[in-house]
Amino acid sequence: MDDQRAVAVWRDGAAVRVPADQPVVTAFDAGLARGDGVFESVLVDGGATPRLGDHLVRLQRSTRLLDLPPVPDDAWRELVAAATEGWPADVEGVCRLFLTRGDGAAPTALALLAPVGEDVLRQRRDGVRVVALTYGLAADVRAGAPWLLGGAKTLSYAVNMAAQRHAHAVGADDVVFTSAEGQLLEGPTSTVVWASGGTLHTPPADLGILAGTTQARLFSAAETDGWPTAVTPGTVADLHAADAVWLLSGIRGAARVTSLDGVARDDAGLTARVQDLLARP
Ligand code: PLP
């Protein structure tokens, strides 16, 4: 199994590849104790990371939002190169970049690489059953409360993971979060996109949700292809009424929503076009 995983850590100004089962953080790391850090998940496709640049832009934004010591893009690129070196071109991988506040002496920066999970590949192919769950916050609260870290991809994903476990417990695969008033937000690890009235829609990032790199790529390719796009506040009712709904993320791509709160839904044959647009360079 170890040959299918890789780890690289930043030590003394250089990226160092270490055995996957070797410890790389101390027990006093703030990322471990408090989830005080940021991360990115980057697809490794054909042994390369064609979307790394988009993820580094967001990683640097998250770094600033948490006031973490900045790590330059070149250092991240060295870490990714060290982790992906020798990775087989025919195995899709997920490369996770982590930056934590560290142990008080220095921040921790590392890159992990593992194969994309079977469940992710299945959901990309067959779609996802989704339930809508409240996030409990008013839609406008995070825009005016920077300490809530809206828009940052922090390591504090325990709530996101708990929401997915809740979905599994009620027979679904994934979640769409809503605000206290019922505004659509995002999935625990994805951006919500829906097609209606001949337009692709996604909720506004100023709700404090993460700006998705995959959604941005899809919307840009769709516009070039003559498919209009819009940033639109929405509700669960809008998803029920839509022609198609997808959960978008860099690793899973566009997973079509096959049921929402137990109600089966179609994709009007649009998923192939969305996936084709995302496959464009
Ligand atoms: N929203 C959240 C909360 C996420 O964790 C992710 C995935 O990392 C996304 C949206 C989608 O982002 P991306 O398309 O850049 O992978």
Short mmCIF file of C-alpha atoms and ligand atoms in Angstrom, two decimals, residues 55 58 153 157 160 186-191 210 212-215 248-250, ligand 1:
data_model
loop_
_atom_site.label_atom_id
_atom_site.label_comp_id
_atom_site.label_asym_id
_atom_site.label_seq_id
_atom_site.Cartn_x
_atom_site.Cartn_y
_atom_site.Cartn_z
CA HIS A 55 -5.33 25.93 -6.20
CA ARG A 58 -6.80 29.98 -3.31
CA LYS A 153 -10.33 26.50 3.00
CA TYR A 157 -13.69 20.30 8.33
CA ASN A 160 -18.39 19.13 6.91
CA GLU A 186 -22.39 24.78 -0.99
CA GLY A 187 -21.65 21.12 -0.39
CA PRO A 188 -19.24 20.06 2.40
CA THR A 189 -16.55 19.49 -0.27
CA SER A 190 -18.15 20.93 -3.41
CA THR A 191 -19.78 23.86 -5.19
CA LEU A 210 -15.55 28.71 -0.90
CA GLY A 212 -14.68 26.79 -6.36
CA THR A 213 -11.89 26.43 -8.92
CA THR A 214 -13.89 23.81 -10.83
CA GLN A 215 -17.01 26.01 -10.98
CA LEU A 248 -18.50 20.31 -8.50
CA SER A 249 -15.02 19.78 -7.12
CA GLY A 250 -11.51 19.36 -8.44
N1 PLP B 1 -16.64 24.10 -1.35
C1 PLP B 1 -16.00 23.41 -0.39
C2 PLP B 1 -16.42 23.60 1.03
C3 PLP B 1 -14.95 22.53 -0.72
O1 PLP B 1 -14.29 21.88 0.24
C4 PLP B 1 -14.59 22.36 -2.08
C5 PLP B 1 -13.53 21.43 -2.50
O2 PLP B 1 -12.44 21.52 -2.13
C6 PLP B 1 -15.28 23.08 -3.05
C7 PLP B 1 -16.30 23.94 -2.66
C8 PLP B 1 -14.92 22.93 -4.52
O3 PLP B 1 -13.69 23.53 -4.79
P1 PLP B 1 -12.79 23.07 -6.02
O4 PLP B 1 -13.67 23.04 -7.22
O5 PLP B 1 -11.78 24.14 -6.13
O6 PLP B 1 -12.23 21.73 -5.70
#
